Amino acid sequence: MDIVKKAQPDYLFIIERHLTFLPALNSTEAERAVLSKQAESRIDELSAAVKKKLFILNAMPRPSTKIIRILNKKLSQNLYINQSELIEPVDVTFANQVLSRAMKSCENCYLISYDKIFTEGSVFWMYDKRTKLSFFTGGQHLSPYGLLRIATLYKHLCSSL
């Protein structure tokens, strides 16, 4: 945060997985209230340090650390893959609501969503069922294939600056 305050950039992209804002499904209301307050405070701080626009990646489902192992096993045996097997049980809806609330008070903020890229119907896909390639690595990062899928989104955002 100190670096952002010192640099005071015109534009800032916050491209993180918001792991701290993804509570377990069984978390208490008190725990959720603390997370919500922390998120809103952090966004307020960041937006105050940015001159023109703050881009923030919306929360998304977190891939299991075993995603590659599960995919390899299921694909090699031609078994059905349930997307819920590839996702850790966290409350993405809560994190999205927190970010949306924080964005309402931030005039220079823009929420980036990967939903149109990775969602089909109401399902967030962790792999491409046509090519059988994973969008994510076992370390919960975007794979080269996943990065390729989002490249046009960032190209479009940056060309509009």
PDB file of C-alpha atoms in Angstrom:
ATOM      1  CA  MET A   1       0.000   0.000   0.000  1.00  0.00           C
ATOM      2  CA  ASP A   2       2.871   2.372   0.768  1.00  0.00           C
ATOM      3  CA  ILE A   3       4.216   1.981  -2.770  1.00  0.00           C
ATOM      4  CA  VAL A   4       0.841   2.910  -4.273  1.00  0.00           C
ATOM      5  CA  LYS A   5       0.518   5.947  -1.997  1.00  0.00           C
ATOM      6  CA  LYS A   6       4.023   7.083  -2.916  1.00  0.00           C
ATOM      7  CA  ALA A   7       3.655   6.510  -6.676  1.00  0.00           C
ATOM      8  CA  GLN A   8       0.089   7.862  -6.962  1.00  0.00           C
ATOM      9  CA  PRO A   9      -0.431   6.218 -10.363  1.00  0.00           C
ATOM     10  CA  ASP A  10      -2.932   7.425 -12.935  1.00  0.00           C
ATOM     11  CA  TYR A  11      -4.226   3.862 -13.302  1.00  0.00           C
ATOM     12  CA  LEU A  12      -3.959   0.836 -11.050  1.00  0.00           C
ATOM     13  CA  PHE A  13      -5.025  -2.735 -11.715  1.00  0.00           C
ATOM     14  CA  ILE A  14      -5.712  -4.903  -8.656  1.00  0.00           C
ATOM     15  CA  ILE A  15      -5.653  -8.381 -10.124  1.00  0.00           C
ATOM     16  CA  GLU A  16      -5.811 -10.682  -7.146  1.00  0.00           C
ATOM     17  CA  ARG A  17      -7.933 -13.575  -6.069  1.00  0.00           C
ATOM     18  CA  HIS A  18      -9.289 -11.835  -2.957  1.00  0.00           C
ATOM     19  CA  LEU A  19      -8.510 -14.889  -0.868  1.00  0.00           C
ATOM     20  CA  THR A  20      -8.999 -12.924   2.338  1.00  0.00           C
ATOM     21  CA  PHE A  21     -12.516 -11.943   1.237  1.00  0.00           C
ATOM     22  CA  LEU A  22     -13.581 -15.512   0.433  1.00  0.00           C
ATOM     23  CA  PRO A  23     -14.957 -16.829   3.726  1.00  0.00           C
ATOM     24  CA  ALA A  24     -15.614 -20.482   4.369  1.00  0.00           C
ATOM     25  CA  LEU A  25     -19.244 -21.420   3.817  1.00  0.00           C
ATOM     26  CA  ASN A  26     -19.671 -22.004   7.564  1.00  0.00           C
ATOM     27  CA  SER A  27     -18.179 -18.664   8.707  1.00  0.00           C
ATOM     28  CA  THR A  28     -20.080 -16.538  11.222  1.00  0.00           C
ATOM     29  CA  GLU A  29     -21.759 -13.183  10.580  1.00  0.00           C
ATOM     30  CA  ALA A  30     -19.186 -11.509  12.838  1.00  0.00           C
ATOM     31  CA  GLU A  31     -16.330 -12.932  10.747  1.00  0.00           C
ATOM     32  CA  ARG A  32     -18.058 -11.773   7.581  1.00  0.00           C
ATOM     33  CA  ALA A  33     -18.599  -8.271   8.981  1.00  0.00           C
ATOM     34  CA  VAL A  34     -14.867  -7.955   9.707  1.00  0.00           C
ATOM     35  CA  LEU A  35     -13.983  -9.115   6.176  1.00  0.00           C
ATOM     36  CA  SER A  36     -16.457  -6.669   4.676  1.00  0.00           C
ATOM     37  CA  LYS A  37     -15.072  -3.728   6.641  1.00  0.00           C
ATOM     38  CA  GLN A  38     -11.482  -4.645   5.709  1.00  0.00           C
ATOM     39  CA  ALA A  39     -12.339  -4.835   2.001  1.00  0.00           C
ATOM     40  CA  GLU A  40     -14.146  -1.507   1.975  1.00  0.00           C
ATOM     41  CA  SER A  41     -11.329   0.179   3.889  1.00  0.00           C
ATOM     42  CA  ARG A  42      -8.684  -1.188   1.537  1.00  0.00           C
ATOM     43  CA  ILE A  43     -10.551  -0.062  -1.582  1.00  0.00           C
ATOM     44  CA  ASP A  44     -11.063   3.412  -0.084  1.00  0.00           C
ATOM     45  CA  GLU A  45      -7.325   3.671   0.613  1.00  0.00           C
ATOM     46  CA  LEU A  46      -6.355   2.511  -2.857  1.00  0.00           C
ATOM     47  CA  SER A  47      -8.819   4.754  -4.683  1.00  0.00           C
ATOM     48  CA  ALA A  48      -7.579   7.792  -2.747  1.00  0.00           C
ATOM     49  CA  ALA A  49      -4.050   7.128  -4.035  1.00  0.00           C
ATOM     50  CA  VAL A  50      -5.019   6.651  -7.707  1.00  0.00           C
ATOM     51  CA  LYS A  51      -5.428   9.741  -9.892  1.00  0.00           C
ATOM     52  CA  LYS A  52      -7.711   8.482 -12.665  1.00  0.00           C
ATOM     53  CA  LYS A  53      -8.992   4.908 -12.471  1.00  0.00           C
ATOM     54  CA  LEU A  54      -8.713   1.889 -10.192  1.00  0.00           C
ATOM     55  CA  PHE A  55      -9.502  -1.450 -11.840  1.00  0.00           C
ATOM     56  CA  ILE A  56     -10.343  -4.294  -9.450  1.00  0.00           C
ATOM     57  CA  LEU A  57     -10.804  -7.930 -10.394  1.00  0.00           C
ATOM     58  CA  ASN A  58     -14.074  -9.267  -9.028  1.00  0.00           C
ATOM     59  CA  ALA A  59     -13.952 -12.348  -6.813  1.00  0.00           C
ATOM     60  CA  MET A  60     -14.291 -15.693  -8.543  1.00  0.00           C
ATOM     61  CA  PRO A  61     -14.397 -19.332  -7.491  1.00  0.00           C
ATOM     62  CA  ARG A  62     -11.104 -20.605  -6.130  1.00  0.00           C
ATOM     63  CA  PRO A  63      -9.715 -23.666  -7.901  1.00  0.00           C
ATOM     64  CA  SER A  64      -8.772 -26.650  -5.796  1.00  0.00           C
ATOM     65  CA  THR A  65      -5.045 -27.134  -5.303  1.00  0.00           C
ATOM     66  CA  LYS A  66      -5.658 -30.645  -6.684  1.00  0.00           C
ATOM     67  CA  ILE A  67      -7.300 -29.413  -9.896  1.00  0.00           C
ATOM     68  CA  ILE A  68      -4.632 -30.777 -12.254  1.00  0.00           C
ATOM     69  CA  ARG A  69      -4.512 -34.162 -10.520  1.00  0.00           C
ATOM     70  CA  ILE A  70      -8.312 -34.474 -10.605  1.00  0.00           C
ATOM     71  CA  LEU A  71      -8.533 -33.395 -14.255  1.00  0.00           C
ATOM     72  CA  ASN A  72      -5.758 -35.762 -15.332  1.00  0.00           C
ATOM     73  CA  LYS A  73      -7.388 -38.721 -13.610  1.00  0.00           C
ATOM     74  CA  LYS A  74     -10.918 -38.012 -14.843  1.00  0.00           C
ATOM     75  CA  LEU A  75      -9.915 -37.118 -18.401  1.00  0.00           C
ATOM     76  CA  SER A  76      -7.589 -40.104 -18.829  1.00  0.00           C
ATOM     77  CA  GLN A  77     -10.387 -42.448 -17.736  1.00  0.00           C
ATOM     78  CA  ASN A  78     -13.110 -40.604 -19.685  1.00  0.00           C
ATOM     79  CA  LEU A  79     -15.029 -39.962 -16.453  1.00  0.00           C
ATOM     80  CA  TYR A  80     -17.612 -37.232 -15.898  1.00  0.00           C
ATOM     81  CA  ILE A  81     -16.132 -34.097 -14.338  1.00  0.00           C
ATOM     82  CA  ASN A  82     -18.309 -32.221 -11.890  1.00  0.00           C
ATOM     83  CA  GLN A  83     -17.080 -28.608 -11.693  1.00  0.00           C
ATOM     84  CA  SER A  84     -17.715 -28.561  -7.941  1.00  0.00           C
ATOM     85  CA  GLU A  85     -14.916 -31.139  -7.556  1.00  0.00           C
ATOM     86  CA  LEU A  86     -12.496 -28.580  -8.979  1.00  0.00           C
ATOM     87  CA  ILE A  87     -13.567 -25.666  -6.772  1.00  0.00           C
ATOM     88  CA  GLU A  88     -12.813 -25.069  -3.103  1.00  0.00           C
ATOM     89  CA  PRO A  89     -15.899 -24.494  -0.938  1.00  0.00           C
ATOM     90  CA  VAL A  90     -15.822 -20.739  -0.308  1.00  0.00           C
ATOM     91  CA  ASP A  91     -18.529 -18.084  -0.500  1.00  0.00           C
ATOM     92  CA  VAL A  92     -17.828 -16.213  -3.738  1.00  0.00           C
ATOM     93  CA  THR A  93     -21.229 -14.496  -3.631  1.00  0.00           C
ATOM     94  CA  PHE A  94     -20.310 -12.829  -0.332  1.00  0.00           C
ATOM     95  CA  ALA A  95     -16.990 -11.568  -1.727  1.00  0.00           C
ATOM     96  CA  ASN A  96     -18.720 -10.214  -4.848  1.00  0.00           C
ATOM     97  CA  GLN A  97     -21.302  -8.415  -2.691  1.00  0.00           C
ATOM     98  CA  VAL A  98     -18.565  -6.874  -0.536  1.00  0.00           C
ATOM     99  CA  LEU A  99     -16.697  -5.632  -3.604  1.00  0.00           C
ATOM    100  CA  SER A 100     -19.906  -4.271  -5.166  1.00  0.00           C
ATOM    101  CA  ARG A 101     -20.757  -2.326  -1.998  1.00  0.00           C
ATOM    102  CA  ALA A 102     -17.242  -0.909  -1.802  1.00  0.00           C
ATOM    103  CA  MET A 103     -17.360   0.086  -5.470  1.00  0.00           C
ATOM    104  CA  LYS A 104     -20.537   2.143  -4.980  1.00  0.00           C
ATOM    105  CA  SER A 105     -18.615   4.684  -2.913  1.00  0.00           C
ATOM    106  CA  CYS A 106     -15.689   4.732  -5.354  1.00  0.00           C
ATOM    107  CA  GLU A 107     -16.274   6.996  -8.355  1.00  0.00           C
ATOM    108  CA  ASN A 108     -12.999   6.122 -10.076  1.00  0.00           C
ATOM    109  CA  CYS A 109     -13.297   2.349  -9.624  1.00  0.00           C
ATOM    110  CA  TYR A 110     -14.126  -0.227 -12.279  1.00  0.00           C
ATOM    111  CA  LEU A 111     -14.894  -3.863 -11.502  1.00  0.00           C
ATOM    112  CA  ILE A 112     -13.343  -6.430 -13.860  1.00  0.00           C
ATOM    113  CA  SER A 113     -15.255  -9.690 -14.202  1.00  0.00           C
ATOM    114  CA  TYR A 114     -14.126 -12.956 -15.757  1.00  0.00           C
ATOM    115  CA  ASP A 115     -17.681 -14.329 -15.747  1.00  0.00           C
ATOM    116  CA  LYS A 116     -18.275 -13.882 -19.496  1.00  0.00           C
ATOM    117  CA  ILE A 117     -14.996 -15.666 -20.199  1.00  0.00           C
ATOM    118  CA  PHE A 118     -15.251 -18.661 -17.874  1.00  0.00           C
ATOM    119  CA  THR A 119     -18.992 -18.995 -17.172  1.00  0.00           C
ATOM    120  CA  GLU A 120     -21.416 -21.020 -19.223  1.00  0.00           C
ATOM    121  CA  GLY A 121     -24.985 -20.827 -17.987  1.00  0.00           C
ATOM    122  CA  SER A 122     -24.570 -20.588 -14.232  1.00  0.00           C
ATOM    123  CA  VAL A 123     -21.424 -22.741 -14.103  1.00  0.00           C
ATOM    124  CA  PHE A 124     -17.944 -21.264 -13.673  1.00  0.00           C
ATOM    125  CA  TRP A 125     -15.698 -23.584 -15.676  1.00  0.00           C
ATOM    126  CA  MET A 126     -12.219 -24.473 -14.458  1.00  0.00           C
ATOM    127  CA  TYR A 127     -11.247 -26.144 -17.731  1.00  0.00           C
ATOM    128  CA  ASP A 128     -12.214 -25.970 -21.389  1.00  0.00           C
ATOM    129  CA  LYS A 129     -14.409 -28.987 -22.078  1.00  0.00           C
ATOM    130  CA  ARG A 130     -13.690 -28.721 -25.824  1.00  0.00           C
ATOM    131  CA  THR A 131      -9.877 -28.690 -25.645  1.00  0.00           C
ATOM    132  CA  LYS A 132      -9.635 -30.424 -22.229  1.00  0.00           C
ATOM    133  CA  LEU A 133      -7.139 -27.755 -21.093  1.00  0.00           C
ATOM    134  CA  SER A 134      -7.263 -26.311 -17.590  1.00  0.00           C
ATOM    135  CA  PHE A 135      -7.682 -22.566 -17.160  1.00  0.00           C
ATOM    136  CA  PHE A 136      -5.817 -22.798 -13.836  1.00  0.00           C
ATOM    137  CA  THR A 137      -2.647 -24.347 -12.454  1.00  0.00           C
ATOM    138  CA  GLY A 138      -2.375 -26.495  -9.354  1.00  0.00           C
ATOM    139  CA  GLY A 139      -1.103 -23.376  -7.596  1.00  0.00           C
ATOM    140  CA  GLN A 140      -4.441 -21.611  -8.172  1.00  0.00           C
ATOM    141  CA  HIS A 141      -3.041 -19.276 -10.822  1.00  0.00           C
ATOM    142  CA  LEU A 142      -4.232 -18.857 -14.374  1.00  0.00           C
ATOM    143  CA  SER A 143      -2.533 -21.301 -16.708  1.00  0.00           C
ATOM    144  CA  PRO A 144      -1.045 -20.075 -20.007  1.00  0.00           C
ATOM    145  CA  TYR A 145      -4.323 -21.160 -21.622  1.00  0.00           C
ATOM    146  CA  GLY A 146      -6.330 -19.219 -19.025  1.00  0.00           C
ATOM    147  CA  LEU A 147      -4.148 -16.141 -19.579  1.00  0.00           C
ATOM    148  CA  LEU A 148      -4.751 -16.411 -23.309  1.00  0.00           C
ATOM    149  CA  ARG A 149      -8.512 -16.405 -22.681  1.00  0.00           C
ATOM    150  CA  ILE A 150      -8.401 -13.170 -20.646  1.00  0.00           C
ATOM    151  CA  ALA A 151      -5.883 -11.300 -22.836  1.00  0.00           C
ATOM    152  CA  THR A 152      -8.549  -9.699 -25.049  1.00  0.00           C
ATOM    153  CA  LEU A 153     -10.379  -8.346 -22.002  1.00  0.00           C
ATOM    154  CA  TYR A 154      -7.274  -6.502 -20.810  1.00  0.00           C
ATOM    155  CA  LYS A 155      -6.412  -5.378 -24.337  1.00  0.00           C
ATOM    156  CA  HIS A 156      -9.870  -3.830 -24.591  1.00  0.00           C
ATOM    157  CA  LEU A 157      -9.612  -2.171 -21.154  1.00  0.00           C
ATOM    158  CA  CYS A 158      -6.181  -0.710 -21.855  1.00  0.00           C
ATOM    159  CA  SER A 159      -7.082   0.547 -25.326  1.00  0.00           C
ATOM    160  CA  SER A 160      -9.947   2.549 -23.811  1.00  0.00           C
ATOM    161  CA  LEU A 161      -7.688   4.483 -21.405  1.00  0.00           C
TER     162      LEU A 161
END
